[in-house]
Amino acid sequence: MSKYFLTIDNGGTNTKAIIFDDNGNQINSVSFPTMRIENKPGFHEIDLNDLWNAIGHAIKKVIRTSKIAAQDIIGVSCVGHGKGLYILDNQKRIFTHGILSTDSRAIKEAERFEKDVSKIYPISHQHVMESQSPVLLNWLKNNRTDIYLNIGYVLAAKDFVRERLTGQIFQEYGDASGNNFLNLSTQQYDSRLFNFFDIPEMFSKMPPLKKYNEEVGEITYKAAEDTGLLQGTPVFVGMFDIDACSLATGVVDDDYFSVIAGTWNINVFPSKKLSEISSGLMNSIYPNGLNLIESSSATSAGNLSMTLQSLMSEEINNAKGSGKSIYDILEDFLEHTDASYSKVIFFPFLYGSNVNPDAEGAYIGIQSSTTKSAIIRSVYEGIAFSHRMHIEKLIKVLGHKPLAIRLSGGGTNSAAWVKIFSNIFNIPIQLVSGSELRGLGGAMASAIGIGLYKNIDEAISKMVHIKKEYVPTYNQVKIYDKKYHMYVKLLNSLDKVWTNLKNMQEEIEEQ
């Protein structure tokens, strides 16, 4: 008889409740758009009461539509986006909004801290990003003292959901180490990091650390009412979403890279060594005990969805009217065009950049004859170019290309886009079965935690299945290489201009 696991995936774009069986088969999924609040430029928040209510409804629906009984679910785990900030007061009550990982309000603070990052890199082996919790906490301390002084617990996205399920508060090593909170040598919180970010008061607000597969509580009576889960069902720690995706694609060593084309542009590989400060890369604790080497930015598929909303509202409505999705129409378009179709270069910096912190989105090469289709294709390509910049940093550290890239995220829903990625990277790309890979990683945590599988390797052998490989096409690689080198050349030429553009924008806004 099959055993079932539920994962709650608290993502930056969508939040999902997903059920898997013990062979890794995805039984059912219910999702809803992450309810982003953007009251000010750069502010990306979420109402935590609304989030929990929506999660409860999603869990009830996924159980009902899966046609299984709540008692058939033998383990629950949570997966969540990294960075951002979720806080509760001393009584574990919600008193303010959560902050999502795409938030950029603290970009000036991040730039200031990054100038002195050499002081902490030997401790955390992390660079500084504006959406990291310590940076956001510093911003709150200096701009919203009323919120800062009321903080009782500092949480990551999945910690908040797990607290609602169990009443217990913990933080997982992957999240904490990827958020500039941990000393990677001791694998513990380090007060020197809190002093560096000028938030020493927060050191005592940090939850106890737990491993991804530890059981940390049971579904409470209240949570059972809210979700339809059986009271007493064991709940496991779960994973940072990058780790969950990587493990769900079978990436356990440096033979393969895990690339996530989703809200964020994530590119990682597990390593026995730590990357050096000069590499510009991040290091965190991977569930199998290795170091996860990461190069990432907010420059991936979120740029596509925003572009479509801006440029193709009429096409979106027409597609709905004919019972299709705009992505169905674009898939056909991509399949019938190639690397030579668009001459436009797109910088996918609508939510952030992986070059200059002040860099912004742009189209270069538009003429009177440029079609909307050419602009749209340039967005697909520009996102892949941004991924390639990250991947080249990883290759430089590793010393050679990986055997293949295991791709996950929303980008895998388009076979045509996967081909573009493969041709731009000039590396084979492999896909695994299932569409909800973060959820699968969470199910693996539950399966290992409950003792069904003894370790990660056994869980992967039972639950992860490679379904397809895409290999580069020589003539497409040649064209994309030319485009990519121009992409990089244009970025380099603008490097000293972005700040001037930012200053001009701020001056106009102040008038």
Coordinates of C-alpha atoms in Angstrom, one line a residue:
M1 CA 0.0 0.0 0.0
S2 CA 1.4 3.4 -0.9
K3 CA 2.5 5.9 1.7
Y4 CA 1.8 9.6 1.2
F5 CA 3.6 12.7 2.1
L6 CA 2.4 16.4 2.0
T7 CA 4.7 19.3 1.3
I8 CA 3.8 22.9 1.8
D9 CA 5.9 24.9 -0.7
N10 CA 5.9 28.6 0.4
G11 CA 7.4 30.1 -2.8
G12 CA 8.0 33.7 -3.9
T13 CA 5.7 33.4 -6.9
N14 CA 3.2 30.6 -6.0
T15 CA 2.5 28.8 -2.8
K16 CA 1.5 25.1 -3.1
A17 CA 0.2 22.1 -1.2
I18 CA 1.5 18.9 -2.9
I19 CA 1.0 15.2 -2.2
F20 CA 3.5 12.6 -3.2
D21 CA 3.7 8.8 -2.8
D22 CA 6.7 6.9 -1.5
N23 CA 8.0 6.4 -5.1
G24 CA 8.2 10.1 -5.7
N25 CA 5.0 10.2 -7.9
Q26 CA 3.2 13.5 -7.7
I27 CA -0.4 12.7 -6.8
N28 CA -1.9 16.1 -6.8
S29 CA -1.1 19.8 -6.3
V30 CA -3.1 22.9 -5.4
S31 CA -1.5 26.3 -5.8
F32 CA -2.3 29.9 -5.4
P33 CA -0.3 33.1 -6.4
T34 CA 1.8 34.3 -3.5
M35 CA -0.2 37.4 -2.4
R36 CA 2.4 40.1 -2.9
I37 CA 1.9 43.5 -1.5
E38 CA 3.8 46.3 -3.3
N39 CA 2.8 49.5 -1.7
K40 CA 6.1 51.2 -2.3
P41 CA 8.8 50.8 -5.0
G42 CA 11.1 48.0 -4.0
F43 CA 8.8 46.7 -1.2
H44 CA 7.5 43.2 -1.6
E45 CA 5.6 42.0 1.4
I46 CA 2.9 39.5 2.3
D47 CA 0.1 39.4 4.8
L48 CA 0.8 36.4 7.0
N49 CA -2.7 35.9 8.2
D50 CA -4.0 35.8 4.6
L51 CA -1.1 33.5 3.7
W52 CA -2.0 31.0 6.4
N53 CA -5.7 31.0 5.6
A54 CA -4.9 30.4 1.9
I55 CA -2.5 27.6 2.8
G56 CA -5.2 26.0 5.0
H57 CA -7.7 26.1 2.1
A58 CA -5.1 24.7 -0.4
I59 CA -4.3 21.7 1.9
K60 CA -8.0 20.9 2.4
K61 CA -8.5 21.0 -1.4
V62 CA -5.5 18.9 -2.3
I63 CA -6.6 16.2 0.2
R64 CA -10.1 16.2 -1.1
T65 CA -9.2 16.2 -4.8
S66 CA -6.5 13.5 -4.3
K67 CA -9.3 11.2 -3.0
I68 CA -7.2 10.0 -0.1
A69 CA -8.0 10.2 3.6
A70 CA -6.1 12.6 5.8
Q71 CA -4.8 9.6 7.9
D72 CA -3.1 8.2 4.8
I73 CA -0.7 11.2 4.9
I74 CA 2.1 9.9 7.2
G75 CA 4.4 12.9 7.1
V76 CA 4.3 16.7 6.4
S77 CA 7.2 19.0 5.6
C78 CA 7.7 22.6 4.6
V79 CA 9.8 24.1 1.8
G80 CA 10.3 27.8 1.5
H81 CA 12.0 30.5 -0.4
G82 CA 15.3 31.7 1.1
K83 CA 16.1 35.1 2.4
G84 CA 13.4 37.6 3.0
L85 CA 12.1 38.0 6.6
Y86 CA 9.2 36.5 8.6
I87 CA 8.9 37.7 12.2
L88 CA 6.6 37.0 15.1
D89 CA 6.3 38.7 18.5
N90 CA 7.3 37.1 21.9
Q91 CA 3.9 35.3 22.1
K92 CA 4.4 33.8 18.5
R93 CA 1.7 36.2 17.2
I94 CA 1.6 37.8 13.8
F95 CA 2.0 41.6 14.1
T96 CA 3.4 42.7 10.8
H97 CA 3.8 41.6 7.2
G98 CA 6.4 39.1 6.0
I99 CA 9.0 40.3 3.5
L100 CA 9.6 38.3 0.3
S101 CA 13.0 37.5 -1.2
T102 CA 12.4 39.9 -4.1
D103 CA 12.3 42.9 -1.8
S104 CA 14.9 45.5 -2.5
R105 CA 14.3 48.2 0.0
A106 CA 17.6 47.6 1.7
I107 CA 19.8 47.9 -1.4
K108 CA 21.9 50.8 0.0
E109 CA 22.4 49.0 3.3
A110 CA 23.5 45.9 1.4
E111 CA 26.0 47.9 -0.7
R112 CA 27.4 49.4 2.5
F113 CA 27.9 46.1 4.2
E114 CA 29.3 44.4 1.1
K115 CA 32.1 47.0 1.0
D116 CA 33.3 45.4 4.3
V117 CA 32.4 41.8 3.6
S118 CA 36.0 40.7 4.0
K119 CA 35.4 41.1 7.8
I120 CA 32.8 38.3 7.9
Y121 CA 33.4 36.2 4.8
P122 CA 35.9 33.9 6.8
I123 CA 33.0 33.3 9.2
S124 CA 29.8 33.0 7.1
H125 CA 31.4 32.5 3.6
Q126 CA 28.6 34.7 2.3
H127 CA 28.5 37.9 0.4
V128 CA 25.8 40.4 1.3
M129 CA 22.5 40.7 -0.6
E130 CA 19.7 43.2 0.0
S131 CA 17.1 40.5 0.7
Q132 CA 19.1 38.7 3.4
S133 CA 17.4 38.7 6.8
P134 CA 20.2 40.5 8.6
V135 CA 20.2 43.3 6.1
L136 CA 16.4 43.7 6.3
L137 CA 16.6 43.6 10.1
N138 CA 19.1 46.4 10.0
W139 CA 16.7 48.4 7.7
L140 CA 13.9 47.8 10.2
K141 CA 16.0 48.9 13.1
N142 CA 16.8 52.2 11.4
N143 CA 13.5 52.9 9.7
R144 CA 10.7 51.0 11.6
T145 CA 11.7 50.9 15.2
D146 CA 8.2 50.1 16.2
I147 CA 8.4 46.8 14.4
Y148 CA 12.0 46.1 15.3
L149 CA 11.5 46.4 19.0
N150 CA 8.5 44.1 18.9
I151 CA 10.4 41.1 17.3
G152 CA 10.3 37.9 19.4
Y153 CA 11.3 35.4 16.7
V154 CA 13.3 35.7 13.5
L155 CA 12.1 33.1 10.9
A156 CA 12.5 32.0 7.4
A157 CA 9.5 31.4 5.1
K158 CA 9.1 27.7 5.8
D159 CA 9.6 28.2 9.6
F160 CA 6.5 30.4 9.7
V161 CA 4.4 27.7 8.1
R162 CA 5.8 25.0 10.3
E163 CA 5.0 27.1 13.4
R164 CA 1.4 27.4 12.3
L165 CA 1.2 23.6 11.9
T166 CA 2.9 22.6 15.1
G167 CA 3.2 25.6 17.4
Q168 CA 7.0 24.9 17.5
I169 CA 9.7 27.3 16.3
F170 CA 12.9 26.1 14.7
Q171 CA 15.2 27.2 11.9
E172 CA 16.9 24.8 9.4
Y173 CA 20.7 24.8 8.7
G174 CA 20.3 25.4 5.0
D175 CA 18.2 28.5 5.4
A176 CA 20.3 29.9 8.2
S177 CA 23.6 29.3 6.5
G178 CA 22.3 30.8 3.2
N179 CA 21.2 33.9 5.0
N180 CA 24.4 35.1 6.6
F181 CA 23.5 33.9 10.1
L182 CA 25.9 31.0 10.6
N183 CA 29.5 30.4 11.2
L184 CA 30.1 27.6 8.6
S185 CA 33.0 26.1 10.6
T186 CA 31.0 25.7 13.8
Q187 CA 27.6 25.5 12.1
Q188 CA 26.1 27.7 14.8
Y189 CA 24.9 31.3 15.0
D190 CA 27.8 33.6 15.5
S191 CA 27.4 36.9 17.5
R192 CA 30.1 38.5 15.3
L193 CA 27.8 38.4 12.4
F194 CA 25.0 40.0 14.3
N195 CA 27.4 42.7 15.5
F196 CA 28.6 43.3 11.9
F197 CA 25.0 44.0 10.7
D198 CA 24.4 46.1 13.8
I199 CA 21.6 43.9 15.0
P200 CA 23.1 42.4 18.2
E201 CA 19.6 42.4 19.8
M202 CA 18.5 39.7 17.3
F203 CA 21.0 37.1 18.4
S204 CA 18.7 36.0 21.2
K205 CA 15.7 36.0 18.8
M206 CA 17.1 33.2 16.7
P207 CA 15.3 29.8 16.9
P208 CA 17.1 26.5 17.6
L209 CA 18.7 24.9 14.6
K210 CA 17.5 21.6 13.1
K211 CA 18.4 19.3 10.2
Y212 CA 16.1 18.9 7.3
N213 CA 14.8 15.4 8.2
E214 CA 14.2 15.9 12.0
E215 CA 10.7 15.5 13.3
V216 CA 9.9 18.7 15.2
G217 CA 6.3 18.4 16.1
E218 CA 2.9 17.2 15.2
I219 CA -0.2 18.7 13.6
T220 CA -2.0 20.6 16.4
Y221 CA -5.8 20.5 17.0
K222 CA -6.0 24.1 15.7
A223 CA -3.9 23.3 12.6
A224 CA -6.0 20.2 12.0
E225 CA -9.1 22.4 11.9
D226 CA -7.5 24.9 9.6
T227 CA -6.1 22.4 7.1
G228 CA -8.0 19.1 7.3
L229 CA -4.9 17.2 8.3
L230 CA -5.1 14.6 11.0
Q231 CA -4.1 15.9 14.4
G232 CA -0.9 14.2 15.5
T233 CA 0.5 13.7 12.0
P234 CA 4.3 14.1 12.3
V235 CA 5.9 17.3 10.8
F236 CA 9.5 17.4 9.6
V237 CA 11.8 20.4 9.3
G238 CA 12.0 20.4 5.5
M239 CA 14.3 22.3 3.2
F240 CA 15.5 25.7 1.8
D241 CA 13.9 25.6 -1.6
I242 CA 17.2 25.6 -3.5
D243 CA 18.3 22.5 -1.6
A244 CA 14.9 20.8 -2.2
C245 CA 15.1 21.4 -5.9
S246 CA 18.7 20.2 -6.2
L247 CA 18.1 17.0 -4.3
A248 CA 14.9 16.4 -6.2
T249 CA 16.9 16.4 -9.4
G250 CA 19.5 14.0 -8.0
V251 CA 22.3 16.5 -7.6
V252 CA 24.6 15.2 -4.7
D253 CA 28.1 16.1 -5.9
D254 CA 29.9 18.3 -8.4
D255 CA 29.3 16.1 -11.4
Y256 CA 26.1 18.0 -12.0
F257 CA 24.9 21.5 -11.6
S258 CA 21.4 22.3 -10.4
V259 CA 19.9 25.3 -12.1
I260 CA 16.5 26.8 -11.1
A261 CA 14.7 29.1 -13.5
G262 CA 12.0 30.4 -11.4
T263 CA 11.3 33.6 -9.4
W264 CA 15.1 33.7 -8.8
N265 CA 18.0 32.7 -11.1
I266 CA 19.6 30.0 -9.0
N267 CA 22.8 28.1 -10.0
V268 CA 24.5 25.7 -7.6
F269 CA 26.6 22.6 -7.1
P270 CA 27.6 20.7 -4.0
S271 CA 31.3 20.7 -3.1
K272 CA 33.7 19.5 -0.5
K273 CA 35.5 22.8 -0.6
L274 CA 34.3 26.4 0.1
S275 CA 34.5 29.0 -2.6
E276 CA 36.8 32.0 -2.0
I277 CA 35.7 35.6 -1.5
S278 CA 37.2 36.6 -4.8
S279 CA 34.8 34.3 -6.7
G280 CA 31.8 36.4 -5.7
L281 CA 29.9 33.2 -4.8
M282 CA 27.9 32.1 -1.8
N283 CA 28.3 29.0 0.4
S284 CA 25.8 27.3 2.5
I285 CA 25.2 23.9 4.2
Y286 CA 23.8 21.2 2.0
P287 CA 21.6 18.5 3.5
N288 CA 24.1 15.7 2.7
G289 CA 26.9 17.6 4.6
L290 CA 28.7 19.1 1.6
N291 CA 28.9 22.8 0.9
L292 CA 26.5 24.2 -1.6
I293 CA 28.2 26.7 -3.9
E294 CA 25.7 29.2 -5.2
S295 CA 25.6 32.0 -7.8
S296 CA 22.2 33.6 -7.9
S297 CA 20.1 36.8 -8.6
A298 CA 16.5 37.9 -9.1
T299 CA 17.0 37.8 -12.9
S300 CA 15.0 34.8 -14.1
A301 CA 11.5 33.8 -15.1
G302 CA 9.9 36.6 -13.1
N303 CA 11.1 38.9 -15.8
L304 CA 9.1 37.0 -18.4
S305 CA 5.8 37.1 -16.5
M306 CA 6.1 40.8 -15.9
T307 CA 7.0 41.4 -19.6
L308 CA 4.0 39.4 -20.8
Q309 CA 1.7 41.4 -18.4
S310 CA 3.1 44.7 -19.8
L311 CA 3.3 43.9 -23.5
M312 CA 0.7 41.1 -24.2
S313 CA -2.4 41.9 -22.3
E314 CA -4.5 41.7 -25.5
E315 CA -2.9 38.4 -26.5
I316 CA -3.4 37.0 -23.0
N317 CA -7.1 37.8 -23.1
N318 CA -7.5 36.4 -26.6
A319 CA -5.8 33.2 -25.5
K320 CA -8.2 32.8 -22.5
G321 CA -11.1 33.4 -24.8
S322 CA -10.0 30.4 -27.0
G323 CA -9.4 28.2 -24.0
K324 CA -5.6 28.5 -24.2
S325 CA -2.8 29.9 -22.1
I326 CA -0.5 32.6 -23.5
Y327 CA 2.3 30.2 -22.8
D328 CA 0.8 27.6 -25.2
I329 CA 0.9 30.2 -28.0
L330 CA 4.4 31.3 -27.1
E331 CA 5.6 27.7 -27.1
D332 CA 4.5 27.3 -30.6
F333 CA 6.2 30.6 -31.5
L334 CA 9.5 29.5 -29.9
E335 CA 9.4 26.1 -31.7
H336 CA 9.1 27.8 -35.1
T337 CA 11.8 30.4 -34.5
D338 CA 15.5 30.1 -33.7
A339 CA 18.6 32.0 -32.4
S340 CA 18.7 34.2 -35.5
Y341 CA 15.1 35.5 -35.2
S342 CA 15.6 38.3 -32.7
K343 CA 18.4 40.9 -32.9
V344 CA 17.4 42.5 -29.6
I345 CA 19.4 42.2 -26.4
F346 CA 17.4 42.2 -23.2
F347 CA 18.7 42.8 -19.7
P348 CA 16.5 40.8 -17.2
F349 CA 16.9 43.2 -14.3
L350 CA 13.3 44.1 -13.5
Y351 CA 13.7 42.8 -10.0
G352 CA 17.4 43.1 -9.5
S353 CA 20.7 42.5 -11.2
N354 CA 23.7 40.2 -11.2
V355 CA 26.0 42.9 -12.4
N356 CA 25.9 46.5 -11.0
P357 CA 23.5 46.9 -8.1
D358 CA 21.9 49.9 -9.8
A359 CA 21.5 48.1 -13.2
E360 CA 17.9 48.1 -14.5
G361 CA 16.0 46.2 -17.2
A362 CA 16.6 47.3 -20.8
Y363 CA 16.1 46.4 -24.4
I364 CA 18.9 47.3 -26.8
G365 CA 18.7 47.0 -30.6
I366 CA 15.1 48.0 -31.1
Q367 CA 14.3 49.6 -34.6
S368 CA 11.1 50.7 -36.3
S369 CA 10.9 47.3 -37.9
T370 CA 11.3 45.4 -34.6
T371 CA 8.3 43.2 -33.8
K372 CA 6.7 42.5 -30.5
S373 CA 7.6 38.8 -31.1
A374 CA 11.3 39.7 -31.5
I375 CA 11.1 41.5 -28.1
I376 CA 9.4 38.6 -26.4
R377 CA 12.0 36.1 -27.7
S378 CA 14.8 38.4 -26.5
V379 CA 13.4 38.1 -23.0
Y380 CA 13.6 34.3 -23.1
E381 CA 17.2 34.6 -24.3
G382 CA 18.2 37.4 -22.0
I383 CA 17.2 35.4 -18.9
A384 CA 19.3 32.5 -20.2
F385 CA 22.2 34.8 -20.8
S386 CA 22.0 35.9 -17.2
H387 CA 22.0 32.3 -16.0
R388 CA 25.1 31.7 -18.2
M389 CA 26.9 34.5 -16.4
H390 CA 26.3 32.7 -13.1
I391 CA 27.2 29.3 -14.5
E392 CA 30.5 30.5 -15.9
K393 CA 31.4 31.7 -12.3
L394 CA 30.7 28.2 -11.0
I395 CA 32.7 26.5 -13.8
K396 CA 35.6 28.8 -13.0
V397 CA 35.6 27.6 -9.4
L398 CA 35.1 23.9 -10.2
G399 CA 37.7 24.0 -13.0
H400 CA 35.5 22.2 -15.7
K401 CA 32.0 22.0 -17.1
P402 CA 29.6 19.6 -15.4
L403 CA 28.5 16.4 -17.2
A404 CA 25.0 18.0 -17.4
I405 CA 22.8 20.5 -15.8
R406 CA 19.7 19.4 -14.0
L407 CA 17.1 22.1 -14.6
S408 CA 14.0 22.9 -12.5
G409 CA 11.6 25.7 -11.9
G410 CA 8.9 27.2 -14.1
G411 CA 11.2 27.4 -17.1
T412 CA 11.0 23.6 -17.5
N413 CA 7.3 23.9 -18.5
S414 CA 8.5 25.1 -21.9
A415 CA 10.5 22.4 -23.9
A416 CA 11.4 25.1 -26.4
W417 CA 12.9 27.3 -23.6
V418 CA 14.9 24.3 -22.3
K419 CA 16.4 23.9 -25.7
I420 CA 17.4 27.6 -25.7
F421 CA 19.0 27.2 -22.3
S422 CA 21.0 24.2 -23.5
N423 CA 22.2 26.0 -26.6
I424 CA 23.1 29.1 -24.7
F425 CA 25.0 27.1 -22.0
N426 CA 26.4 24.7 -24.5
I427 CA 25.9 22.0 -21.9
P428 CA 23.4 19.1 -22.0
I429 CA 20.3 19.7 -19.8
Q430 CA 18.4 16.9 -18.0
L431 CA 14.9 17.0 -16.7
V432 CA 13.3 14.8 -14.0
S433 CA 9.8 13.5 -13.8
G434 CA 7.2 15.7 -12.0
S435 CA 6.6 19.4 -12.1
E436 CA 6.8 20.3 -8.4
L437 CA 10.4 19.5 -7.5
R438 CA 10.7 21.6 -4.5
G439 CA 7.7 19.7 -3.1
L440 CA 9.4 16.4 -4.0
G441 CA 12.5 17.5 -2.0
G442 CA 10.2 18.1 0.9
A443 CA 8.6 14.7 0.5
M444 CA 12.1 13.1 0.5
A445 CA 12.8 14.9 3.8
S446 CA 9.6 13.3 5.3
A447 CA 10.4 9.9 3.9
I448 CA 13.9 9.9 5.3
G449 CA 12.7 11.4 8.6
I450 CA 10.1 8.8 9.1
G451 CA 12.6 6.0 8.4
L452 CA 11.2 4.8 5.1
Y453 CA 14.6 5.4 3.5
K454 CA 17.8 5.4 5.4
N455 CA 19.5 8.4 3.7
I456 CA 19.5 10.8 0.8
D457 CA 21.1 8.4 -1.7
E458 CA 18.4 5.8 -1.1
A459 CA 15.6 8.3 -1.3
I460 CA 16.9 9.6 -4.6
S461 CA 17.2 6.1 -6.0
K462 CA 13.5 5.5 -5.2
M463 CA 11.9 8.9 -5.7
V464 CA 13.9 10.7 -8.5
H465 CA 13.5 9.7 -12.1
I466 CA 15.3 11.3 -15.1
K467 CA 12.9 11.7 -18.0
K468 CA 14.6 13.6 -20.8
E469 CA 17.9 15.1 -21.9
Y470 CA 18.4 18.0 -24.3
V471 CA 21.7 18.4 -26.0
P472 CA 23.1 21.6 -27.7
T473 CA 22.8 22.1 -31.4
Y474 CA 26.0 23.4 -33.0
N475 CA 24.6 26.0 -35.3
Q476 CA 22.4 27.5 -32.6
V477 CA 25.4 27.5 -30.1
K478 CA 27.4 29.6 -32.6
I479 CA 24.8 32.3 -32.9
Y480 CA 24.1 32.4 -29.2
D481 CA 27.8 32.7 -28.4
K482 CA 27.9 35.9 -30.6
K483 CA 24.8 37.2 -28.9
Y484 CA 26.1 36.4 -25.4
H485 CA 29.4 38.1 -26.0
M486 CA 27.6 41.2 -27.1
Y487 CA 25.3 41.0 -24.0
V488 CA 28.4 41.0 -21.8
K489 CA 30.1 43.7 -23.8
L490 CA 27.1 46.0 -23.5
L491 CA 26.9 45.4 -19.8
N492 CA 30.6 46.2 -19.3
S493 CA 30.2 49.4 -21.3
L494 CA 27.3 50.5 -19.1
D495 CA 28.9 49.6 -15.8
K496 CA 29.8 53.1 -14.7
V497 CA 26.6 54.6 -16.1
W498 CA 24.0 52.8 -14.0
T499 CA 24.6 54.8 -10.9
N500 CA 24.2 58.1 -12.9
L501 CA 20.8 56.8 -14.2
K502 CA 19.8 55.9 -10.6
N503 CA 20.7 59.4 -9.4
M504 CA 18.8 61.0 -12.2
Q505 CA 15.7 59.0 -11.4
E506 CA 15.9 59.9 -7.7
E507 CA 16.4 63.6 -8.4
I508 CA 13.3 63.6 -10.6
E509 CA 11.3 61.7 -8.0
E510 CA 12.2 64.3 -5.3
Q511 CA 11.0 67.2 -7.4

